């Protein structure tokens, strides 16, 4: 039964991806003067050269982190959208450490990553604490915190990290890491570094945390039914708060990975929406930590393919955003599941609970207006 | 510092507050409607962007700013209807679907901009029409009032009129009553014969209209051109304004003004030498206020619920001796 439910989920995701790709092909067909070339670039672009494969895997690494961060809070049915901001601050603090910590490259990198985790954890703790103990809506608070994080990032970069007379807004390169200024690559001539291994470790960590610990059980229970969990003896407030904080820590590593492994310095904008890509990845993975890795690999493949298409043909890479939106819409459309369920499994109900639609949000919105009335 | 203070206490500064508030106030009022209806609209940002993009382009083809505005608002309303369909008919989560709409708007506007104008930045190469600024007769003769109130953009006036329109709609019409009933308790409202789906559809589409006006203001007001991602988080700030304003039209308007003032302040600081560096930080003041407001609002709501529960218990206790079962039905 359970196996069948998993298969059904996989079938659903595959179908949705197929629809999204079909729509994007239609769009390409309409707007492009060279549609076949654009298709080809889009679908095969990411595997086209060593450089692109490197780019693909690096993006997959980042998206694994942000995808895990999102999956973790979604499992608790918290709509924390703060991964982007946590990533920025993680990147900033990792960069500061890489510039100013003494010691050899290994020590510096370790310190930088740990500090990035702590930074992300603390920055995730803020909306977590406010939600758990004050009931502050986490959607709005995390979106606000994202803007604050990017402002702080820009401020610190321009005020403290940028060399005085530099023309561009970026710090000095990380000299500690030698000529490339980056973490030592796992594969020569690529930017694939130890963070790729960390991403796999993080997925295993989140899996164990969720499915093999009491805390994880309480977390999933809180996501399933907050009251029920509370009656069952789960400290739901602490659980919700920690879920958001741990998620922040994971997003922090993504930031550290970007500055240490990819840019080799603190640059003007380390992330182009990786936090939001994480949402797509988590949805594709149906919030299962181990499924986040293939989801990230697949989604980053599309992203890089879209980039290649944008550079070489007349179809701009913003196409990827359109695909991203379609995937989110289709995956969250519960009616689609019902339709598929009827077709595939007759009357049977799959055992997996729907993961994508927390009801706590609307409970924020369905609050009486007039106290006096 | 003095320079900054001098810059703040001028009529032009106050006038600029009203101007800068406009694209926050309009979507905030839209956000208020959806929030009270119980379906939070996080896609205000995307709806604004779509309208901001459509307006100037259509105005160029139609040679009319007004037609451009209508087209922009219409596109925003259509996107709102799509969001409503996906949420209410297909059962998609409104927050994720809203987010998807934002991502779509950000990507699709740049995509189309490039396909139409071969420019990924803005519509600056295109001759687009603006909407007018209005001088108010009589008022434009009173000093002070002239600088502040008269000569504002037509959509600024619209925005402030909308405060009262929305308040009237919410508290003086049957549709407003239904909307609030659905938001307060959808099941009870449905039992009373109100169509929850239809009510939420109308709330979302109306929020699209208001957000669309806000978006059109950005690209056809002072600027006169569409710039990629020009909404810059205003749709989210607007949601904050709804909560800070205690989910009432006047409160929301005051909150929007506060955010407008903070933005205007940041703008004033940018050219002031010593404070220039801090402009970046000043510009996030609204975000910080919003977070504080979230906490305050949630706390107030909690105490309201507690007192209401107490009130209910007391009433029951009082009524018990005479009419044990039916006593609470009348309230």
XYZ file of C-alpha atoms in Angstrom:
704
model
C 0.000 0.000 0.000
C 2.675 2.448 1.042
C 4.773 1.623 -1.976
C 1.817 2.297 -4.186
C 1.283 5.663 -2.561
C 4.885 6.598 -3.212
C 4.564 5.500 -6.831
C 1.458 7.619 -7.145
C 3.339 10.627 -5.822
C 6.159 10.032 -8.274
C 3.700 9.645 -11.134
C 2.050 12.886 -10.164
C 5.298 14.823 -10.027
C 6.416 13.391 -13.360
C 3.109 14.294 -14.950
C 3.285 17.841 -13.632
C 6.823 18.305 -14.841
C 5.772 16.976 -18.239
C 2.901 19.461 -18.409
C 5.181 22.322 -17.361
C 7.748 21.369 -20.004
C 5.041 21.006 -22.652
C 3.761 24.492 -21.863
C 7.265 25.915 -21.998
C 7.874 24.244 -25.356
C 4.668 25.771 -26.646
C 5.818 29.180 -25.463
C 9.181 28.711 -27.151
C 7.417 27.675 -30.333
C 5.352 30.848 -30.296
C 8.038 33.385 -29.424
C 11.178 32.011 -31.025
C 12.403 32.304 -34.597
C 14.664 29.304 -34.014
C 12.494 27.032 -31.857
C 14.302 23.766 -32.531
C 17.649 25.283 -31.602
C 16.094 26.802 -28.456
C 14.570 23.426 -27.464
C 17.902 21.748 -27.943
C 19.797 24.302 -25.893
C 17.201 24.171 -23.159
C 17.132 20.404 -22.834
C 20.781 19.573 -23.422
C 22.471 22.834 -22.516
C 23.285 21.948 -18.933
C 25.280 18.886 -19.997
C 27.022 20.712 -22.843
C 30.468 21.271 -21.376
C 32.573 20.703 -18.280
C 31.890 24.255 -17.227
C 28.153 23.855 -17.507
C 28.106 20.529 -15.710
C 30.084 22.193 -12.947
C 27.596 25.037 -12.889
C 24.722 22.561 -12.830
C 26.071 20.571 -9.891
C 26.990 23.696 -7.959
C 23.462 25.016 -8.371
C 22.074 21.617 -7.418
C 24.133 21.759 -4.231
C 22.774 25.171 -3.315
C 19.225 24.139 -4.124
C 19.600 20.979 -2.056
C 20.357 23.132 0.964
C 17.540 25.610 0.373
C 15.188 22.777 -0.626
C 15.933 20.969 2.625
C 15.465 24.178 4.580
C 12.042 24.677 3.016
C 11.027 20.997 3.275
C 11.792 20.994 6.983
C 9.538 23.945 7.796
C 6.857 22.746 5.388
C 6.788 19.416 7.224
C 5.953 21.400 10.330
C 3.405 23.248 8.180
C 5.094 26.551 8.778
C 5.218 28.869 5.839
C 8.615 30.270 6.512
C 9.934 31.862 3.330
C 13.087 33.114 4.976
C 15.676 30.873 3.300
C 16.797 33.682 0.992
C 17.634 36.042 3.855
C 19.266 33.296 5.910
C 21.367 32.406 2.892
C 22.500 36.027 2.529
C 23.551 36.353 6.148
C 25.218 32.939 6.094
C 27.165 34.047 3.027
C 28.112 37.322 4.688
C 29.378 35.772 7.901
C 31.216 32.975 6.086
C 32.869 35.649 3.960
C 33.895 37.703 6.997
C 35.397 34.584 8.575
C 37.260 33.662 5.406
C 38.734 37.158 5.239
C 39.737 37.520 8.869
C 40.272 34.122 10.528
C 43.874 33.066 10.983
C 44.961 29.492 10.343
C 45.157 27.193 7.367
C 42.549 26.774 4.656
C 40.863 23.752 6.220
C 40.419 25.413 9.596
C 39.214 28.664 8.037
C 36.688 26.884 5.837
C 35.403 24.840 8.764
C 35.058 27.897 10.967
C 33.383 29.839 8.155
C 30.801 27.121 7.526
C 30.063 26.642 11.218
C 29.641 30.375 11.700
C 27.313 30.455 8.678
C 25.219 27.674 10.221
C 25.009 29.526 13.531
C 24.107 32.770 11.767
C 21.348 31.136 9.748
C 20.107 29.315 12.829
C 19.859 32.523 14.842
C 18.255 34.425 11.985
C 15.728 31.616 11.581
C 15.126 31.657 15.311
C 13.674 35.180 15.089
C 10.576 34.378 12.996
C 10.347 30.997 14.745
C 10.264 32.581 18.166
C 7.848 35.295 17.075
C 5.531 32.716 15.515
C 5.675 30.178 18.320
C 5.391 32.485 21.285
C 3.634 35.560 19.899
C 1.654 34.142 17.004
C 3.252 36.547 14.498
C 2.436 35.476 10.942
C 5.602 33.832 9.621
C 4.929 34.518 5.947
C 5.023 38.261 6.386
C 7.757 38.235 9.027
C 10.138 36.117 6.955
C 9.532 38.216 3.830
C 10.338 41.330 5.868
C 13.424 39.667 7.341
C 14.616 38.774 3.834
C 14.607 42.451 2.888
C 16.369 43.322 6.127
C 19.001 40.641 5.552
C 19.818 41.836 2.038
C 20.021 45.437 3.277
C 22.375 44.460 6.115
C 24.420 42.402 3.663
C 24.806 45.338 1.285
C 25.555 47.709 4.138
C 28.293 45.584 5.701
C 29.768 44.815 2.293
C 30.015 48.449 1.220
C 31.014 49.830 4.613
C 33.432 47.256 5.906
C 34.426 44.602 3.381
C 34.920 46.526 0.153
C 38.474 47.848 -0.257
C 38.342 51.674 0.043
C 38.851 52.672 -3.574
C 37.413 49.623 -5.300
C 35.079 50.276 -8.183
C 32.799 47.310 -7.736
C 30.905 46.286 -4.652
C 32.830 43.229 -3.602
C 35.341 42.264 -0.981
C 38.930 41.225 -1.515
C 39.285 37.642 -2.768
C 39.810 34.962 -0.130
C 43.612 34.740 -0.323
C 43.639 31.971 2.270
C 42.370 29.489 -0.321
C 45.310 29.973 -2.684
C 45.269 30.995 -6.334
C 41.654 30.220 -7.107
C 40.456 31.950 -3.911
C 37.922 29.141 -3.599
C 37.506 25.915 -1.709
C 39.572 23.119 -3.148
C 37.484 21.431 -5.861
C 36.573 17.760 -5.562
C 36.869 17.389 -9.331
C 39.633 19.267 -11.111
C 38.696 22.421 -13.074
C 35.230 22.652 -11.566
C 33.757 24.522 -8.656
C 32.302 21.381 -7.132
C 33.661 21.464 -3.614
C 33.199 19.748 -0.309
C 29.837 21.527 0.027
C 28.379 18.986 -2.415
C 29.177 16.271 0.126
C 27.811 18.483 2.884
C 24.548 18.756 0.940
C 24.194 14.966 0.852
C 25.056 14.820 4.543
C 22.468 17.511 5.239
C 19.788 15.504 3.422
C 20.623 12.436 5.505
C 20.675 14.581 8.639
C 17.222 16.002 7.940
C 15.900 12.543 7.080
C 17.186 11.086 10.345
C 15.977 14.110 12.273
C 12.483 13.827 10.850
C 11.985 10.075 10.792
C 14.287 8.675 13.468
C 14.085 11.078 16.387
C 11.426 12.074 18.893
C 11.887 15.688 17.911
C 11.218 14.845 14.270
C 8.160 12.839 15.190
C 6.854 15.777 17.195
C 7.645 18.089 14.297
C 5.725 16.015 11.772
C 2.921 15.592 14.254
C 2.782 19.359 14.757
C 2.563 19.741 11.013
C -0.174 17.177 10.788
C -2.310 18.600 13.565
C -0.997 21.155 16.005
C -3.643 20.557 18.684
C -3.314 16.810 18.448
C 0.437 17.079 18.878
C -0.023 19.366 21.853
C -2.403 16.898 23.529
C 0.025 14.123 22.716
C 2.611 15.841 24.884
C 4.649 17.565 22.161
C 5.999 20.969 23.104
C 4.700 22.385 19.848
C 5.971 25.913 20.430
C 9.512 24.799 20.987
C 9.222 22.393 18.057
C 7.941 25.015 15.622
C 10.579 27.491 16.730
C 13.419 24.994 16.416
C 12.159 23.759 13.048
C 12.441 27.278 11.664
C 15.826 27.822 13.288
C 17.335 24.545 12.032
C 15.963 25.349 8.605
C 17.786 28.670 8.844
C 21.021 26.921 9.711
C 20.756 24.744 6.615
C 20.052 27.752 4.425
C 23.102 29.394 6.000
C 25.364 26.631 4.648
C 24.031 27.360 1.162
C 25.277 30.929 1.527
C 28.663 29.787 2.820
C 28.959 27.347 -0.080
C 28.272 30.106 -2.589
C 30.867 32.601 -1.377
C 33.543 30.064 -0.394
C 33.123 27.610 -3.248
C 31.815 29.625 -6.176
C 32.606 33.327 -5.913
C 35.813 33.309 -3.889
C 34.850 36.648 -2.361
C 31.843 38.389 -0.870
C 30.142 39.713 -3.989
C 27.229 42.077 -4.516
C 24.467 39.470 -4.742
C 25.319 35.851 -3.951
C 21.839 34.515 -4.612
C 19.417 35.026 -7.431
C 16.400 33.660 -5.644
C 17.822 30.334 -4.449
C 15.555 30.608 -1.445
C 12.525 30.569 -3.699
C 14.001 27.848 -5.897
C 14.122 25.887 -2.662
C 10.341 26.065 -2.491
C 10.005 24.474 -5.928
C 12.537 21.815 -5.024
C 10.780 21.012 -1.741
C 7.442 20.782 -3.528
C 8.866 18.508 -6.222
C 10.307 16.331 -3.473
C 6.971 16.386 -1.637
C 8.991 17.527 1.384
C 10.868 14.230 1.678
C 14.478 15.101 2.551
C 16.083 12.323 0.532
C 13.951 13.177 -2.501
C 15.256 16.750 -2.299
C 18.551 15.714 -3.895
C 17.102 14.360 -7.180
C 14.599 17.213 -7.225
C 17.424 19.738 -6.882
C 19.467 17.973 -9.560
C 16.520 18.043 -11.917
C 15.458 21.590 -11.251
C 18.961 23.048 -11.456
C 19.395 21.190 -14.747
C 16.390 23.110 -16.088
C 17.715 26.389 -14.680
C 21.134 25.991 -16.273
C 19.510 24.824 -19.511
C 17.375 27.959 -19.525
C 20.502 30.049 -18.934
C 22.285 28.443 -21.876
C 19.208 28.942 -24.018
C 19.081 32.596 -22.980
C 22.720 33.143 -23.978
C 22.616 31.371 -27.314
C 19.146 31.885 -28.702
C 16.435 34.521 -28.834
C 14.489 33.044 -25.910
C 15.339 34.896 -22.673
C 16.226 32.776 -19.644
C 13.327 34.283 -17.668
C 11.473 31.400 -19.275
C 12.711 29.468 -16.248
C 10.628 31.644 -13.917
C 7.549 30.872 -15.944
C 8.237 27.139 -15.673
C 8.892 27.550 -11.965
C 5.510 29.237 -11.499
C 3.677 26.581 -13.502
C 5.273 23.772 -11.498
C 4.298 25.374 -8.182
C 0.734 25.993 -9.347
C 0.244 22.474 -10.647
C 1.850 20.739 -7.691
C -0.183 22.596 -5.124
C -3.426 22.091 -7.015
C -4.939 19.352 -4.871
C -7.733 18.707 -7.335
C -5.149 17.399 -9.729
C -4.150 14.759 -7.198
C -7.736 13.717 -6.752
C -8.163 13.404 -10.479
C -5.048 11.283 -10.809
C -5.979 9.232 -7.776
C -9.309 8.302 -9.304
C -7.658 7.235 -12.506
C -4.886 5.171 -10.997
C -6.140 3.597 -7.840
C -9.888 3.470 -7.971
C -11.376 4.085 -4.560
C -8.191 3.658 -2.558
C -6.876 6.549 -0.558
C -3.092 6.873 -0.555
C -1.561 6.840 2.887
C 0.589 9.903 2.397
C -0.903 13.035 3.849
C -0.903 16.000 1.489
C 2.087 18.036 2.460
C 1.726 21.221 0.580
C -1.227 22.985 2.063
C -0.892 24.040 5.654
C -4.060 25.442 7.103
C -2.379 27.535 9.733
C -2.035 30.427 7.330
C -5.666 30.955 6.778
C -6.202 30.589 10.464
C -4.154 33.754 10.738
C -6.485 35.393 8.314
C -9.743 34.097 9.731
C -9.619 36.053 12.887
C -12.573 38.112 14.095
C -12.329 41.742 13.131
C -14.343 43.708 15.559
C -13.688 42.864 19.128
C -16.242 45.324 20.358
C -18.965 44.177 17.971
C 21.956 66.113 10.130
C 20.579 69.633 9.936
C 20.341 69.349 6.218
C 18.296 66.225 6.643
C 16.010 67.841 9.176
C 15.568 70.862 6.949
C 14.684 68.608 4.053
C 12.045 66.836 6.096
C 10.151 69.857 7.324
C 9.097 71.131 3.961
C 5.863 71.012 2.048
C 7.511 69.080 -0.735
C 8.519 66.384 1.712
C 4.971 66.016 3.003
C 3.683 65.979 -0.552
C 6.224 63.290 -1.378
C 4.936 61.194 1.518
C 1.500 61.134 -0.081
C 2.997 60.298 -3.441
C 5.183 57.499 -2.099
C 2.316 56.142 -0.017
C 0.093 55.700 -3.075
C 1.605 52.450 -4.403
C 1.556 51.005 -0.880
C -1.921 52.166 0.074
C -3.704 50.829 -3.008
C -2.455 47.233 -2.734
C -2.836 47.406 1.054
C -6.540 48.123 0.667
C -6.749 45.188 -1.719
C -4.873 43.046 0.760
C -7.306 44.116 3.453
C -10.272 42.835 1.460
C -8.723 39.418 0.888
C -7.453 39.191 4.440
C -10.886 39.944 5.885
C -12.360 37.421 3.455
C -10.030 34.765 4.833
C -7.834 34.184 1.786
C -4.552 36.032 2.261
C -3.252 37.430 -1.014
C 0.539 37.263 -1.148
C 0.438 37.914 -4.891
C -0.251 41.662 -4.633
C 3.340 42.136 -5.696
C 2.917 40.123 -8.883
C -0.420 41.687 -9.756
C 1.090 45.165 -9.399
C 3.993 44.177 -11.603
C 1.750 42.817 -14.349
C -0.321 46.009 -14.327
C 2.765 48.209 -14.248
C 4.059 46.363 -17.270
C 0.838 46.302 -19.291
C -0.156 49.925 -18.725
C 2.650 51.749 -20.549
C 2.784 49.247 -23.415
C -0.928 49.506 -24.147
C -0.823 53.287 -23.734
C 1.780 53.358 -26.480
C -0.393 51.361 -28.873
C -3.661 53.059 -27.950
C -2.162 56.551 -27.650
C -4.076 56.958 -24.443
C -2.923 56.824 -20.855
C -6.424 56.031 -19.700
C -6.764 53.001 -21.962
C -3.335 51.861 -20.792
C -4.446 52.147 -17.196
C -7.615 50.164 -17.878
C -5.623 47.445 -19.613
C -3.149 47.257 -16.756
C -5.855 46.989 -14.145
C -7.689 44.415 -16.243
C -4.608 42.209 -16.484
C -4.127 42.432 -12.722
C -7.765 41.454 -12.194
C -7.434 38.542 -14.613
C -4.371 37.283 -12.786
C -6.323 37.603 -9.538
C -9.158 35.588 -11.055
C -6.650 32.948 -12.107
C -5.264 32.823 -8.576
C -8.799 32.512 -7.228
C -9.546 29.698 -9.670
C -6.420 27.751 -8.782
C -7.039 28.243 -5.079
C -10.806 27.912 -4.846
C -11.545 25.443 -7.634
C -8.368 23.419 -7.873
C -7.631 23.444 -4.160
C -4.133 24.902 -4.429
C -2.734 26.501 -1.332
C -3.252 30.240 -1.659
C 0.166 31.205 -0.334
C 2.102 28.922 -2.663
C -0.120 29.779 -5.608
C 0.312 33.464 -4.810
C 4.038 33.026 -4.641
C 3.936 31.270 -8.000
C 2.068 34.232 -9.448
C 4.776 36.584 -8.154
C 7.495 34.477 -9.719
C 5.531 34.278 -12.949
C 4.973 38.044 -13.045
C 8.625 38.792 -12.432
C 9.732 36.388 -15.158
C 6.984 36.972 -17.706
C 7.297 40.775 -17.666
C 11.027 40.655 -18.365
C 10.508 37.882 -20.911
C 7.911 39.864 -22.822
C 9.852 43.099 -22.455
C 12.768 41.445 -24.183
C 10.604 39.899 -26.889
C 8.779 43.164 -27.600
C 11.467 45.812 -27.107
C 14.685 43.761 -27.078
C 15.473 45.370 -23.785
C 15.567 43.567 -20.465
C 15.659 46.670 -18.319
C 12.824 49.064 -18.976
C 10.405 50.594 -21.453
C 12.471 53.788 -21.654
C 12.897 53.460 -25.415
C 9.162 53.455 -25.918
C 6.982 56.538 -26.093
C 4.453 55.807 -23.383
C 1.665 57.933 -22.005
C 1.446 59.019 -18.413
C -1.598 59.707 -16.328
C -2.025 63.322 -15.301
C -1.332 65.251 -12.131
C -4.323 67.276 -11.031
C -4.535 70.758 -9.631
C -7.554 71.112 -7.422
C -9.424 74.352 -8.077
C -9.613 76.743 -5.108
C -7.317 74.570 -2.979
C -4.423 75.441 -5.252
C -4.656 79.027 -4.051
C -4.086 78.348 -0.358
C -0.396 78.326 0.501
C 0.717 75.103 2.139
C -2.364 73.242 1.030
C -1.363 74.070 -2.515
C 1.966 72.328 -2.229
C 0.734 69.366 -0.271
C -2.710 68.481 -1.508
C -3.077 70.078 -4.893
C -1.057 68.956 -7.874
C -0.895 65.308 -6.832
C -1.259 62.453 -9.228
C -4.756 61.411 -10.186
C -4.113 57.933 -8.765
C -2.957 59.443 -5.472
C -6.363 61.061 -5.151
C -7.951 57.777 -6.195
C -6.010 55.915 -3.518
C -7.171 58.191 -0.745
C -10.758 58.150 -1.967
C -10.521 54.360 -2.035
C -9.978 54.299 1.725
C -13.531 55.536 2.183
C -14.917 53.423 -0.641
C -13.432 50.289 0.889
C -14.661 51.259 4.346
C -18.150 51.837 2.953
C -18.046 48.543 1.074
C -16.950 46.617 4.132
C -19.250 48.114 6.745
C -22.236 49.535 4.888
C -23.045 47.041 2.145
C -24.340 43.496 2.256
C -21.358 42.333 0.218
C -19.024 43.725 2.835
C -20.961 42.016 5.571
C -20.797 38.716 3.703
C -17.103 39.150 3.111
C -16.430 39.664 6.796
C -18.726 36.802 7.733
C -16.882 34.438 5.404
C -13.552 35.569 6.789
C -14.647 35.201 10.369
C -16.186 31.773 10.073
C -16.530 30.291 6.625
C -18.614 27.316 7.756
C -21.087 29.448 9.666
C -21.363 31.812 6.702
C -21.967 28.896 4.364
C -24.666 27.591 6.693
C -26.291 31.011 6.564
C -26.488 30.655 2.788
C -23.513 32.766 1.752
C -21.422 31.348 -1.078
C -17.921 31.237 0.352
C -16.333 30.568 -3.011
C -18.100 33.450 -4.752
C -17.339 35.837 -1.913
C -13.654 34.984 -1.930
C -13.562 35.225 -5.726
C -14.883 38.767 -5.548
C -12.478 39.705 -2.736
C -9.502 38.428 -4.700
C -10.573 40.091 -7.938
C -11.191 43.395 -6.165
C -7.741 43.121 -4.597
C -6.433 42.655 -8.133
C -8.160 45.862 -9.152
C -6.627 47.845 -6.302
C -3.183 46.286 -6.692
C -3.440 46.952 -10.439
C -4.079 50.643 -9.809
C -1.046 50.693 -7.546
C 1.059 49.051 -10.230
C -0.129 51.432 -12.919
C 0.807 54.338 -10.663
C 4.390 53.093 -10.559
C 4.850 52.990 -14.314
C 2.487 55.732 -15.451
C 2.751 58.162 -12.572
C 5.912 60.037 -11.936
C 8.205 57.601 -13.706
C 6.444 57.135 -16.984
C 8.202 53.871 -17.719
C 8.218 50.271 -16.637
C 11.403 49.044 -15.001
C 11.954 45.343 -14.285
C 10.879 44.323 -10.778
C 9.915 47.925 -10.088
C 7.432 46.947 -7.368
C 10.428 46.201 -5.120
C 8.514 44.452 -2.348
C 5.691 47.001 -2.034
C 3.129 44.214 -2.292
C 4.632 42.566 0.779
C 4.925 45.854 2.667
C 1.240 46.346 1.857
C 0.411 43.065 3.591
C 2.338 44.320 6.582
C 0.305 47.524 6.517
C -2.920 45.502 6.698
C -1.796 43.741 9.857
C -0.230 46.848 11.394
C -3.472 48.709 10.731
C -5.402 46.166 12.761
C -7.250 44.955 9.639
C -9.405 48.054 9.334
C -9.464 50.458 6.345
C -8.446 53.550 8.319
C -5.816 51.697 10.296
C -4.420 50.243 7.091
C -4.307 53.704 5.532
C -2.434 55.115 8.535
C 0.023 52.225 8.444
C 0.554 52.769 4.717
C 1.239 56.445 5.395
C 3.768 55.475 8.034
C 5.545 53.218 5.573
C 5.357 55.952 2.942
C 6.928 58.394 5.371
C 9.756 55.963 6.170
C 10.409 55.500 2.461
C 10.331 59.236 1.838
C 12.753 59.705 4.723
C 15.150 57.172 3.224
C 14.952 59.058 -0.065
C 15.782 62.327 1.709
C 18.773 60.805 3.448
C 20.333 59.437 0.292
C 21.754 62.747 -0.939
C 22.859 63.909 2.532
C 26.623 63.325 2.760
C 27.205 61.766 6.162
C 23.919 59.874 6.224
C 24.187 58.595 2.677
C 25.734 55.371 3.850
C 22.850 54.658 6.137
C 20.108 55.158 3.561
C 20.209 51.431 2.892
C 19.417 50.723 6.511
C 16.775 53.443 6.770
C 14.962 51.913 3.824
C 14.244 48.775 5.863
C 12.619 50.699 8.722
C 9.171 49.755 7.380
C 10.160 46.091 7.469
C 11.234 46.345 11.084
C 8.049 48.209 12.014
C 6.015 45.533 10.259
C 7.611 42.749 12.278
C 6.962 44.627 15.512
C 3.419 45.246 14.313
C 2.899 41.539 13.657
C 3.771 40.765 17.240
C 1.627 43.571 18.653
C -1.286 42.587 16.469
C -1.049 38.906 17.363
C -0.902 39.790 21.053
C -3.913 42.069 20.822
C -5.840 39.405 18.975
C -5.047 36.875 21.658
C -6.309 39.132 24.454
C -9.415 39.959 22.418
C -10.189 36.285 22.018
C -9.586 35.693 25.694
C -11.918 38.501 26.719
C -14.537 37.358 24.265
C -14.374 33.835 25.660
C -14.693 35.244 29.169
C -17.643 37.348 28.087
C -19.284 34.294 26.572
C -18.790 32.231 29.703
C -20.173 34.996 31.902
C -23.225 35.346 29.720
C -23.854 31.639 29.821
C -23.449 31.595 33.559
C -25.917 34.435 33.979
C -28.457 32.950 31.644
C -28.339 29.452 32.967
C -30.965 29.574 35.725
C -33.806 30.769 33.496
C -33.213 29.421 30.012
C -30.518 26.814 30.059
C -30.226 25.893 26.408
C -31.455 28.631 24.169
C -30.109 31.671 25.953
C -27.026 32.303 23.840
C -28.699 31.944 20.513
C -29.866 35.518 20.300
C -26.496 37.255 20.367
